[in-house]
mmCIF file of C-alpha atoms in Angstrom:
data_model
loop_
_atom_site.group_PDB
_atom_site.id
_atom_site.type_symbol
_atom_site.label_atom_id
_atom_site.label_comp_id
_atom_site.label_asym_id
_atom_site.label_seq_id
_atom_site.Cartn_x
_atom_site.Cartn_y
_atom_site.Cartn_z
ATOM 1 C CA UNK E 1 171.776 -31.764 222.689
ATOM 2 C CA UNK E 2 171.530 -32.586 218.980
ATOM 3 C CA UNK E 3 167.762 -32.130 219.171
ATOM 4 C CA UNK E 4 168.213 -28.643 220.595
ATOM 5 C CA UNK E 5 170.561 -27.657 217.773
ATOM 6 C CA UNK E 6 168.023 -28.861 215.214
ATOM 7 C CA UNK E 7 165.233 -26.874 216.875
ATOM 8 C CA UNK E 8 167.367 -23.722 216.881
ATOM 9 C CA UNK E 9 168.197 -24.192 213.194
ATOM 10 C CA UNK E 10 164.523 -24.184 212.348
ATOM 11 C CA UNK E 11 163.872 -20.825 213.974
ATOM 12 C CA UNK E 12 162.922 -18.243 211.309
ATOM 13 C CA UNK E 13 165.380 -15.489 210.508
ATOM 14 C CA UNK E 14 164.477 -11.857 211.210
ATOM 15 C CA UNK E 15 165.497 -9.435 208.450
ATOM 16 C CA UNK E 16 164.124 -5.941 207.910
ATOM 17 C CA UNK E 17 164.317 -3.940 204.667
ATOM 18 C CA UNK E 18 163.491 -0.519 203.271
ATOM 19 C CA UNK E 19 162.943 0.570 199.673
ATOM 20 C CA UNK E 20 162.331 3.792 197.754
ATOM 21 C CA UNK E 21 160.057 2.365 195.062
ATOM 22 C CA UNK E 22 160.558 5.175 192.558
ATOM 23 C CA UNK E 23 162.538 4.561 189.406
ATOM 24 C CA UNK E 24 165.582 6.861 189.613
ATOM 25 C CA UNK E 25 164.867 8.625 186.304
ATOM 26 C CA UNK E 26 161.214 9.138 187.233
ATOM 27 C CA UNK E 27 162.214 10.450 190.652
ATOM 28 C CA UNK E 28 164.555 13.069 189.167
ATOM 29 C CA UNK E 29 161.939 14.186 186.633
ATOM 30 C CA UNK E 30 159.208 14.574 189.254
ATOM 31 C CA UNK E 31 161.337 16.517 191.703
ATOM 32 C CA UNK E 32 163.404 18.681 189.375
ATOM 33 C CA UNK E 33 160.717 19.879 186.941
ATOM 34 C CA UNK E 34 158.144 22.570 187.646
ATOM 35 C CA UNK E 35 156.181 23.616 184.570
ATOM 36 C CA UNK E 36 154.679 27.017 183.987
ATOM 37 C CA UNK E 37 151.988 27.569 181.365
ATOM 38 C CA UNK E 38 153.562 27.797 177.919
ATOM 39 C CA UNK E 39 156.817 26.018 178.850
ATOM 40 C CA UNK E 40 158.158 23.536 176.341
ATOM 41 C CA UNK E 41 158.337 19.904 177.354
ATOM 42 C CA UNK E 42 161.642 18.855 178.873
ATOM 43 C CA UNK E 43 160.814 15.158 179.325
ATOM 44 C CA UNK E 44 163.208 14.125 176.524
ATOM 45 C CA UNK E 45 166.098 15.590 178.533
ATOM 46 C CA UNK E 46 165.571 12.814 181.066
ATOM 47 C CA UNK E 47 165.766 9.864 178.675
ATOM 48 C CA UNK E 48 167.985 11.014 175.811
ATOM 49 C CA UNK E 49 171.251 9.938 177.439
ATOM 50 C CA UNK E 50 169.912 6.957 179.357
ATOM 51 C CA UNK E 51 169.412 3.516 177.854
ATOM 52 C CA UNK E 52 166.415 1.267 178.346
ATOM 53 C CA UNK E 53 162.785 1.884 179.167
ATOM 54 C CA UNK E 54 161.376 3.152 182.428
ATOM 55 C CA UNK E 55 158.179 1.162 182.858
ATOM 56 C CA UNK E 56 158.994 -0.376 186.180
ATOM 57 C CA UNK E 57 159.520 0.642 189.808
ATOM 58 C CA UNK E 58 162.618 0.019 191.818
ATOM 59 C CA UNK E 59 162.362 -3.539 193.060
ATOM 60 C CA UNK E 60 163.318 -4.628 196.551
ATOM 61 C CA UNK E 61 165.871 -7.434 196.532
ATOM 62 C CA UNK E 62 165.833 -9.555 199.676
ATOM 63 C CA UNK E 63 168.103 -12.389 200.750
ATOM 64 C CA UNK E 64 166.503 -15.813 200.915
ATOM 65 C CA UNK E 65 167.227 -18.427 203.576
ATOM 66 C CA UNK E 66 168.617 -21.791 202.609
ATOM 67 C CA UNK E 67 166.051 -24.412 201.697
ATOM 68 C CA UNK E 68 166.000 -27.866 200.119
ATOM 69 C CA UNK E 69 162.887 -27.025 198.068
ATOM 70 C CA UNK E 70 163.073 -25.456 194.603
ATOM 71 C CA UNK E 71 160.547 -22.675 195.225
ATOM 72 C CA UNK E 72 159.687 -20.486 198.182
ATOM 73 C CA UNK E 73 156.707 -18.189 198.643
ATOM 74 C CA UNK E 74 157.156 -14.624 199.884
ATOM 75 C CA UNK E 75 153.988 -13.051 201.291
ATOM 76 C CA UNK E 76 153.909 -9.299 201.984
ATOM 77 C CA UNK E 77 150.891 -7.852 203.757
ATOM 78 C CA UNK E 78 149.542 -4.975 205.812
ATOM 79 C CA UNK E 79 147.966 -5.331 209.202
ATOM 80 C CA UNK E 80 144.914 -3.329 208.178
ATOM 81 C CA UNK E 81 143.882 -4.532 204.696
ATOM 82 C CA UNK E 82 143.688 -7.797 202.815
ATOM 83 C CA UNK E 83 143.905 -5.759 199.572
ATOM 84 C CA UNK E 84 147.507 -4.855 200.440
ATOM 85 C CA UNK E 85 148.640 -8.485 200.190
ATOM 86 C CA UNK E 86 151.367 -9.336 197.650
ATOM 87 C CA UNK E 87 152.460 -12.904 196.883
ATOM 88 C CA UNK E 88 155.650 -13.960 195.081
ATOM 89 C CA UNK E 89 156.772 -17.464 194.129
ATOM 90 C CA UNK E 90 160.568 -17.298 193.899
ATOM 91 C CA UNK E 91 163.251 -19.834 192.921
ATOM 92 C CA UNK E 92 165.367 -20.822 195.896
ATOM 93 C CA UNK E 93 168.565 -21.409 193.912
ATOM 94 C CA UNK E 94 169.155 -17.703 193.239
ATOM 95 C CA UNK E 95 169.464 -16.952 196.925
ATOM 96 C CA UNK E 96 167.625 -13.659 196.427
ATOM 97 C CA UNK E 97 164.116 -12.519 195.491
ATOM 98 C CA UNK E 98 162.986 -9.371 193.699
ATOM 99 C CA UNK E 99 159.775 -7.891 195.146
ATOM 100 C CA UNK E 100 157.698 -5.034 193.732
ATOM 101 C CA UNK E 101 154.278 -3.332 193.459
ATOM 102 C CA UNK E 102 154.363 -1.898 196.975
ATOM 103 C CA UNK E 103 152.389 1.176 198.002
ATOM 104 C CA UNK E 104 154.795 3.883 199.217
ATOM 105 C CA UNK E 105 154.694 5.314 202.714
ATOM 106 C CA UNK E 106 153.702 2.060 204.415
ATOM 107 C CA UNK E 107 155.246 -0.677 206.515
ATOM 108 C CA UNK E 108 154.601 -4.198 205.239
ATOM 109 C CA UNK E 109 155.027 -7.418 207.154
ATOM 110 C CA UNK E 110 156.585 -10.210 205.143
ATOM 111 C CA UNK E 111 157.168 -13.937 205.576
ATOM 112 C CA UNK E 112 159.215 -16.355 203.500
ATOM 113 C CA UNK E 113 157.359 -19.666 203.539
ATOM 114 C CA UNK E 114 158.465 -23.176 202.667
ATOM 115 C CA UNK E 115 155.100 -24.884 202.584
ATOM 116 C CA UNK E 116 153.677 -24.376 206.069
ATOM 117 C CA UNK E 117 157.059 -23.526 207.613
ATOM 118 C CA UNK E 118 158.157 -19.910 208.032
ATOM 119 C CA UNK E 119 161.866 -19.543 207.260
ATOM 120 C CA UNK E 120 162.220 -15.770 207.420
ATOM 121 C CA UNK E 121 160.159 -12.744 208.412
ATOM 122 C CA UNK E 122 160.414 -9.014 209.048
ATOM 123 C CA UNK E 123 159.256 -5.550 208.023
ATOM 124 C CA UNK E 124 159.547 -3.691 204.710
ATOM 125 C CA UNK E 125 159.347 0.104 204.927
ATOM 126 C CA UNK E 126 158.481 1.791 201.611
ATOM 127 C CA UNK E 127 159.015 5.383 200.509
ATOM 128 C CA UNK E 128 158.513 7.365 197.293
ATOM 129 C CA UNK E 129 155.564 8.936 195.490
ATOM 130 C CA UNK E 130 154.942 7.495 192.028
ATOM 131 C CA UNK E 131 153.762 3.900 192.271
ATOM 132 C CA UNK E 132 154.740 2.245 189.008
ATOM 133 C CA UNK E 133 153.760 -1.414 188.705
ATOM 134 C CA UNK E 134 155.787 -4.330 187.421
ATOM 135 C CA UNK E 135 153.234 -6.651 185.799
ATOM 136 C CA UNK E 136 154.397 -9.920 184.274
ATOM 137 C CA UNK E 137 154.323 -9.969 180.458
ATOM 138 C CA UNK E 138 154.688 -7.251 177.830
ATOM 139 C CA UNK E 139 152.147 -4.776 179.235
ATOM 140 C CA UNK E 140 153.717 -1.380 179.779
ATOM 141 C CA UNK E 141 153.324 2.058 181.391
ATOM 142 C CA UNK E 142 151.259 0.637 184.256
ATOM 143 C CA UNK E 143 151.044 2.920 187.265
ATOM 144 C CA UNK E 144 148.807 4.049 190.084
ATOM 145 C CA UNK E 145 147.148 7.472 189.881
ATOM 146 C CA UNK E 146 147.620 7.785 193.634
ATOM 147 C CA UNK E 147 150.182 9.930 195.402
ATOM 148 C CA UNK E 148 149.666 13.232 193.600
ATOM 149 C CA UNK E 149 148.950 16.129 195.934
ATOM 150 C CA UNK E 150 146.247 18.710 195.341
ATOM 151 C CA UNK E 151 147.348 22.216 194.410
ATOM 152 C CA UNK E 152 146.667 23.562 197.897
ATOM 153 C CA UNK E 153 148.876 20.825 199.385
ATOM 154 C CA UNK E 154 146.235 19.650 201.826
ATOM 155 C CA UNK E 155 145.114 16.393 200.197
ATOM 156 C CA UNK E 156 146.468 13.698 197.908
ATOM 157 C CA UNK E 157 144.977 11.029 195.662
ATOM 158 C CA UNK E 158 144.649 7.656 197.393
ATOM 159 C CA UNK E 159 146.742 4.789 196.110
ATOM 160 C CA UNK E 160 145.181 1.712 194.592
ATOM 161 C CA UNK E 161 141.806 2.988 193.408
ATOM 162 C CA UNK E 162 142.623 3.893 189.780
ATOM 163 C CA UNK E 163 145.367 2.130 187.818
ATOM 164 C CA UNK E 164 146.321 3.189 184.273
ATOM 165 C CA UNK E 165 148.341 1.386 181.619
ATOM 166 C CA UNK E 166 148.494 -0.290 178.245
ATOM 167 C CA UNK E 167 146.267 -3.020 176.874
ATOM 168 C CA UNK E 168 146.739 -6.447 178.429
ATOM 169 C CA UNK E 169 146.375 -8.639 175.339
ATOM 170 C CA UNK E 170 147.257 -8.593 171.644
ATOM 171 C CA UNK E 171 150.262 -6.317 171.074
ATOM 172 C CA UNK E 172 151.147 -5.823 174.768
ATOM 173 C CA UNK E 173 149.831 -8.909 176.557
ATOM 174 C CA UNK E 174 150.079 -9.609 180.241
ATOM 175 C CA UNK E 175 150.613 -13.222 181.216
ATOM 176 C CA UNK E 176 148.187 -15.116 183.415
ATOM 177 C CA UNK E 177 150.560 -14.294 186.265
ATOM 178 C CA UNK E 178 150.389 -10.601 185.310
ATOM 179 C CA UNK E 179 146.597 -10.651 185.424
ATOM 180 C CA UNK E 180 146.785 -12.402 188.792
ATOM 181 C CA UNK E 181 149.050 -9.620 190.055
ATOM 182 C CA UNK E 182 146.549 -6.940 189.012
ATOM 183 C CA UNK E 183 143.679 -8.834 190.584
ATOM 184 C CA UNK E 184 145.758 -9.278 193.738
ATOM 185 C CA UNK E 185 146.172 -5.509 194.164
ATOM 186 C CA UNK E 186 142.401 -5.154 194.025
ATOM 187 C CA UNK E 187 141.572 -4.489 190.356
ATOM 188 C CA UNK E 188 137.949 -5.472 189.977
ATOM 189 C CA UNK E 189 136.826 -3.410 186.979
ATOM 190 C CA UNK E 190 138.197 -2.418 183.574
ATOM 191 C CA UNK E 191 137.735 0.560 181.242
ATOM 192 C CA UNK E 192 138.826 -0.528 177.758
ATOM 193 C CA UNK E 193 139.031 2.538 175.492
ATOM 194 C CA UNK E 194 140.262 0.794 172.372
ATOM 195 C CA UNK E 195 138.124 1.208 169.281
ATOM 196 C CA UNK E 196 136.582 -1.760 167.471
ATOM 197 C CA UNK E 197 139.062 -1.266 164.658
ATOM 198 C CA UNK E 198 141.912 -1.377 167.188
ATOM 199 C CA UNK E 199 140.652 -4.727 168.409
ATOM 200 C CA UNK E 200 140.552 -6.077 164.881
ATOM 201 C CA UNK E 201 143.950 -4.646 163.932
ATOM 202 C CA UNK E 202 145.752 -6.105 166.944
ATOM 203 C CA UNK E 203 144.195 -9.546 167.052
ATOM 204 C CA UNK E 204 145.513 -11.255 163.908
ATOM 205 C CA UNK E 205 142.035 -11.314 162.388
ATOM 206 C CA UNK E 206 140.427 -12.873 165.464
ATOM 207 C CA UNK E 207 139.169 -9.942 167.542
ATOM 208 C CA UNK E 208 138.109 -10.509 171.081
ATOM 209 C CA UNK E 209 134.343 -10.684 171.407
ATOM 210 C CA UNK E 210 132.706 -7.457 172.489
ATOM 211 C CA UNK E 211 131.660 -7.715 176.109
ATOM 212 C CA UNK E 212 134.471 -10.088 177.078
ATOM 213 C CA UNK E 213 137.001 -8.608 179.455
ATOM 214 C CA UNK E 214 140.668 -9.490 179.534
ATOM 215 C CA UNK E 215 140.069 -10.266 183.220
ATOM 216 C CA UNK E 216 136.999 -12.395 182.511
ATOM 217 C CA UNK E 217 134.644 -9.895 184.132
ATOM 218 C CA UNK E 218 130.972 -10.184 183.218
ATOM 219 C CA UNK E 219 129.255 -7.795 180.797
ATOM 220 C CA UNK E 220 126.136 -5.635 180.768
ATOM 221 C CA UNK E 221 124.063 -8.343 179.077
ATOM 222 C CA UNK E 222 124.090 -10.454 182.232
ATOM 223 C CA UNK E 223 124.638 -7.940 185.026
ATOM 224 C CA UNK E 224 122.633 -5.006 186.441
ATOM 225 C CA UNK E 225 123.939 -1.599 185.374
ATOM 226 C CA UNK E 226 125.373 -0.708 188.772
ATOM 227 C CA UNK E 227 127.237 -4.035 188.900
ATOM 228 C CA UNK E 228 128.922 -3.942 185.463
ATOM 229 C CA UNK E 229 132.711 -4.251 185.943
ATOM 230 C CA UNK E 230 133.692 -3.808 182.269
ATOM 231 C CA UNK E 231 133.397 -0.768 179.999
ATOM 232 C CA UNK E 232 134.477 -1.875 176.516
ATOM 233 C CA UNK E 233 135.459 -0.479 173.113
ATOM 234 C CA UNK E 234 134.446 3.124 172.752
ATOM 235 C CA UNK E 235 135.686 4.046 169.265
ATOM 236 C CA UNK E 236 138.422 6.527 170.136
ATOM 237 C CA UNK E 237 136.831 7.614 173.400
ATOM 238 C CA UNK E 238 138.458 10.675 174.862
ATOM 239 C CA UNK E 239 140.505 12.114 172.013
ATOM 240 C CA UNK E 240 141.425 15.565 173.303
ATOM 241 C CA UNK E 241 141.745 18.466 172.756
ATOM 242 C CA UNK E 242 139.701 19.029 169.587
ATOM 243 C CA UNK E 243 136.603 17.392 171.067
ATOM 244 C CA UNK E 244 136.256 19.241 174.368
ATOM 245 C CA UNK E 245 132.692 20.247 173.458
ATOM 246 C CA UNK E 246 131.775 17.351 171.150
ATOM 247 C CA UNK E 247 128.552 15.596 172.218
ATOM 248 C CA UNK E 248 129.915 12.186 171.241
ATOM 249 C CA UNK E 249 133.020 12.450 173.387
ATOM 250 C CA UNK E 250 131.242 14.198 176.252
ATOM 251 C CA UNK E 251 128.723 11.355 176.294
ATOM 252 C CA UNK E 252 131.534 8.796 176.493
ATOM 253 C CA UNK E 253 133.278 10.632 179.311
ATOM 254 C CA UNK E 254 129.969 10.763 181.141
ATOM 255 C CA UNK E 255 129.502 7.011 180.720
ATOM 256 C CA UNK E 256 133.065 6.343 181.853
ATOM 257 C CA UNK E 257 132.782 8.606 184.892
ATOM 258 C CA UNK E 258 129.489 7.013 185.885
ATOM 259 C CA UNK E 259 131.126 3.598 185.414
ATOM 260 C CA UNK E 260 133.966 4.684 187.739
ATOM 261 C CA UNK E 261 131.510 5.929 190.362
ATOM 262 C CA UNK E 262 129.454 2.720 190.210
ATOM 263 C CA UNK E 263 132.515 0.520 190.690
ATOM 264 C CA UNK E 264 134.021 2.668 193.436
ATOM 265 C CA UNK E 265 130.721 2.254 195.257
ATOM 266 C CA UNK E 266 131.206 -1.503 194.897
ATOM 267 C CA UNK E 267 134.745 -1.090 196.341
ATOM 268 C CA UNK E 268 136.362 -2.216 193.100
ATOM 269 C CA UNK E 269 139.661 -0.718 191.966
ATOM 270 C CA UNK E 270 139.616 0.130 188.247
ATOM 271 C CA UNK E 271 142.145 -0.532 185.480
ATOM 272 C CA UNK E 272 141.984 2.134 182.716
ATOM 273 C CA UNK E 273 143.654 1.465 179.373
ATOM 274 C CA UNK E 274 143.668 1.943 175.614
ATOM 275 C CA UNK E 275 146.424 0.371 173.470
ATOM 276 C CA UNK E 276 149.588 2.138 174.589
ATOM 277 C CA UNK E 277 148.236 3.736 177.760
ATOM 278 C CA UNK E 278 149.243 7.214 176.642
ATOM 279 C CA UNK E 279 146.675 9.377 174.848
ATOM 280 C CA UNK E 280 143.122 8.153 175.471
ATOM 281 C CA UNK E 281 144.141 6.817 178.874
ATOM 282 C CA UNK E 282 146.149 9.952 179.595
ATOM 283 C CA UNK E 283 143.332 12.307 178.626
ATOM 284 C CA UNK E 284 140.766 10.590 180.854
ATOM 285 C CA UNK E 285 143.311 10.520 183.683
ATOM 286 C CA UNK E 286 143.943 14.235 183.181
ATOM 287 C CA UNK E 287 140.237 15.044 183.530
ATOM 288 C CA UNK E 288 139.939 12.948 186.688
ATOM 289 C CA UNK E 289 143.085 14.419 188.267
ATOM 290 C CA UNK E 290 141.987 17.956 187.422
ATOM 291 C CA UNK E 291 138.621 17.330 189.070
ATOM 292 C CA UNK E 292 140.474 16.100 192.170
ATOM 293 C CA UNK E 293 142.455 19.338 192.348
ATOM 294 C CA UNK E 294 145.904 18.430 191.022
ATOM 295 C CA UNK E 295 147.763 21.572 189.902
ATOM 296 C CA UNK E 296 148.932 22.469 186.401
ATOM 297 C CA UNK E 297 152.557 21.366 186.671
ATOM 298 C CA UNK E 298 151.710 18.000 188.222
ATOM 299 C CA UNK E 299 148.974 17.360 185.631
ATOM 300 C CA UNK E 300 151.599 17.748 182.918
ATOM 301 C CA UNK E 301 154.196 15.632 184.699
ATOM 302 C CA UNK E 302 151.794 12.773 185.427
ATOM 303 C CA UNK E 303 150.809 12.723 181.754
ATOM 304 C CA UNK E 304 154.467 12.813 180.671
ATOM 305 C CA UNK E 305 155.458 9.799 182.750
ATOM 306 C CA UNK E 306 154.242 7.664 179.846
ATOM 307 C CA UNK E 307 156.407 9.291 177.133
ATOM 308 C CA UNK E 308 159.240 9.235 179.676
ATOM 309 C CA UNK E 309 158.755 5.512 180.203
ATOM 310 C CA UNK E 310 158.401 4.715 176.504
ATOM 311 C CA UNK E 311 160.984 7.271 175.281
ATOM 312 C CA UNK E 312 158.398 8.858 172.992
ATOM 313 C CA UNK E 313 157.451 12.423 172.049
ATOM 314 C CA UNK E 314 155.383 14.320 174.596
ATOM 315 C CA UNK E 315 152.133 15.953 173.519
ATOM 316 C CA UNK E 316 152.352 18.675 176.151
ATOM 317 C CA UNK E 317 151.155 21.278 173.642
ATOM 318 C CA UNK E 318 147.853 19.372 173.346
ATOM 319 C CA UNK E 319 147.462 19.261 177.118
ATOM 320 C CA UNK E 320 148.083 23.003 177.243
ATOM 321 C CA UNK E 321 145.220 23.499 174.793
ATOM 322 C CA UNK E 322 142.946 21.387 176.994
ATOM 323 C CA UNK E 323 143.859 23.353 180.101
ATOM 324 C CA UNK E 324 143.440 26.645 178.215
ATOM 325 C CA UNK E 325 139.880 25.543 177.391
ATOM 326 C CA UNK E 326 139.255 24.675 181.047
ATOM 327 C CA UNK E 327 140.727 27.984 182.205
ATOM 328 C CA UNK E 328 138.103 29.923 180.226
ATOM 329 C CA UNK E 329 135.358 28.407 182.394
ATOM 330 C CA UNK E 330 134.025 29.861 185.625
ATOM 331 C CA UNK E 331 135.741 29.107 188.910
ATOM 332 C CA UNK E 332 138.219 30.622 191.334
ATOM 333 C CA UNK E 333 140.784 27.811 190.974
ATOM 334 C CA UNK E 334 141.751 25.271 188.319
ATOM 335 C CA UNK E 335 139.975 22.637 190.413
ATOM 336 C CA UNK E 336 136.780 24.724 190.347
ATOM 337 C CA UNK E 337 137.059 25.171 186.583
ATOM 338 C CA UNK E 338 137.379 21.398 186.072
ATOM 339 C CA UNK E 339 134.298 21.011 188.250
ATOM 340 C CA UNK E 340 132.436 23.463 185.982
ATOM 341 C CA UNK E 341 133.474 21.365 182.990
ATOM 342 C CA UNK E 342 132.198 18.166 184.587
ATOM 343 C CA UNK E 343 128.904 19.771 185.631
ATOM 344 C CA UNK E 344 128.085 21.891 182.574
ATOM 345 C CA UNK E 345 129.679 19.892 179.739
ATOM 346 C CA UNK E 346 129.960 16.253 180.807
ATOM 347 C CA UNK E 347 126.721 16.687 182.797
ATOM 348 C CA UNK E 348 127.828 15.043 186.025
ATOM 349 C CA UNK E 349 125.748 15.920 189.083
ATOM 350 C CA UNK E 350 127.367 17.528 192.111
ATOM 351 C CA UNK E 351 126.650 14.593 194.415
ATOM 352 C CA UNK E 352 128.688 12.235 192.202
ATOM 353 C CA UNK E 353 131.538 14.767 192.048
ATOM 354 C CA UNK E 354 131.496 15.075 195.835
ATOM 355 C CA UNK E 355 131.420 11.295 196.242
ATOM 356 C CA UNK E 356 134.320 10.851 193.802
ATOM 357 C CA UNK E 357 136.440 13.305 195.764
ATOM 358 C CA UNK E 358 135.494 11.779 199.087
ATOM 359 C CA UNK E 359 136.681 8.275 198.133
ATOM 360 C CA UNK E 360 139.669 9.344 196.033
ATOM 361 C CA UNK E 361 141.287 11.944 198.315
ATOM 362 C CA UNK E 362 142.872 11.743 201.746
ATOM 363 C CA UNK E 363 144.267 14.448 203.983
ATOM 364 C CA UNK E 364 148.017 15.089 204.007
ATOM 365 C CA UNK E 365 149.654 15.655 207.351
ATOM 366 C CA UNK E 366 151.660 18.868 207.167
ATOM 367 C CA UNK E 367 153.984 20.432 209.681
ATOM 368 C CA UNK E 368 153.791 24.227 209.967
ATOM 369 C CA UNK E 369 156.597 26.059 211.767
ATOM 370 C CA UNK E 370 157.076 29.708 212.645
ATOM 371 C CA UNK E 371 160.852 29.812 212.988
ATOM 372 C CA UNK E 372 162.773 28.765 209.899
ATOM 373 C CA UNK E 373 166.005 28.537 211.873
ATOM 374 C CA UNK E 374 164.522 25.573 213.764
ATOM 375 C CA UNK E 375 164.256 23.537 210.577
ATOM 376 C CA UNK E 376 167.990 23.260 209.937
ATOM 377 C CA UNK E 377 167.181 22.545 206.302
ATOM 378 C CA UNK E 378 170.001 21.819 203.890
ATOM 379 C CA UNK E 379 169.450 22.920 200.286
ATOM 380 C CA UNK E 380 171.125 19.682 199.192
ATOM 381 C CA UNK E 381 168.663 17.484 201.084
ATOM 382 C CA UNK E 382 165.661 16.967 198.798
ATOM 383 C CA UNK E 383 163.818 15.070 201.553
ATOM 384 C CA UNK E 384 163.485 18.238 203.654
ATOM 385 C CA UNK E 385 162.414 20.960 201.264
ATOM 386 C CA UNK E 386 160.542 23.963 202.581
ATOM 387 C CA UNK E 387 157.436 25.285 200.817
ATOM 388 C CA UNK E 388 155.103 28.173 201.443
ATOM 389 C CA UNK E 389 151.440 27.502 202.241
ATOM 390 C CA UNK E 390 150.573 27.524 198.513
ATOM 391 C CA UNK E 391 152.959 24.630 197.935
ATOM 392 C CA UNK E 392 155.615 26.715 196.165
ATOM 393 C CA UNK E 393 159.317 26.220 196.975
ATOM 394 C CA UNK E 394 160.360 28.924 199.411
ATOM 395 C CA UNK E 395 163.678 30.044 198.002
ATOM 396 C CA UNK E 396 163.956 33.104 200.298
ATOM 397 C CA UNK E 397 162.870 32.146 203.792
ATOM 398 C CA UNK E 398 162.333 34.653 206.552
ATOM 399 C CA UNK E 399 162.282 33.954 210.262
ATOM 400 C CA UNK E 400 158.787 34.183 211.667
ATOM 401 C CA UNK E 401 157.110 33.230 208.388
ATOM 402 C CA UNK E 402 154.790 30.264 207.921
ATOM 403 C CA UNK E 403 156.235 27.391 205.917
ATOM 404 C CA UNK E 404 155.513 23.726 205.254
ATOM 405 C CA UNK E 405 158.129 21.056 205.731
ATOM 406 C CA UNK E 406 157.413 18.291 203.180
ATOM 407 C CA UNK E 407 159.073 14.980 203.872
ATOM 408 C CA UNK E 408 159.453 12.408 201.166
ATOM 409 C CA UNK E 409 157.645 9.887 203.395
ATOM 410 C CA UNK E 410 154.301 11.302 204.511
ATOM 411 C CA UNK E 411 152.858 9.627 207.553
ATOM 412 C CA UNK E 412 149.191 8.762 207.580
#
């Protein structure tokens, strides 16, 4: 009888959890703001009365089972991809563990392990849109470019392929654990847009050697061009908007885009950074998102997530100048005009543009209804907003019209 009690006590506990990974301030900003061309930035309205910085996602706090060991390991994974695996070493004494860096819209399996013994298991259901990342150390403004929907509402950027943020050494270093976390989510290549003088200024007189990645990736001197996983020091690469037609900057954007294509073909996710992760990183991200078909308002908001997170001044007026330049080019839509810019200015061939879109975009499942009365939509429920087929909020709905019901969690 005592043996049976002991066996029962060793059975793992089943506990399921759910988490909206979006930071509350970020969530309000994304859902409440819709910019029109010429609007002033309102990002400061979202941080002026709130203390702290908004670098990080909402973390999931789970209860831990009792254990006689000091440290337990929590492993979160997806059934379909090794790249979705997240590993956390957590102190047992706290009784709880804080987990983060999930991709929204998925169901993870998790296990709490004490050596080889499973003490607890279950599912974690994630929701949200903006995937901010909590990376150990002082690195900041790290987030996934995934989750943004194209202007026509039919596709969205895939999570995990392009990650943007600050530098990972010198002024804003990640720890070894932080670098492990980035590698664990699939980062296999790095675009470092700091200038040589930045490297010298932020290294206490001992600049990192050119060609040496923070991650330890190899350089062009020892690796074939299509295998190079590090693009380093570009002397202010990508300073918009005054250099939209400058040969020097266009050449750098071409090199960076070709670097992205080469590494996507090698199935490497790419970490893009400068020092602060705002301007040079933001400008390159803007060009990539525009090419993928993200609309004007969302282009601005994605850029402004960095000044929101760092409580700094937005440079929306500069972005408006960039988009005004793009809008003068040929094309029926903003997406087409960005494509013209990539083809005729940056000199990217159409096959690479098509490949980039094919690996970076996925279809969004939409539900179209003909009778609005069937929706039973409450104006106070932000998870069940109704939009017209152009993605605009449908403030005046008519029975028999065609509308799109957008849920906060979009099923694959």
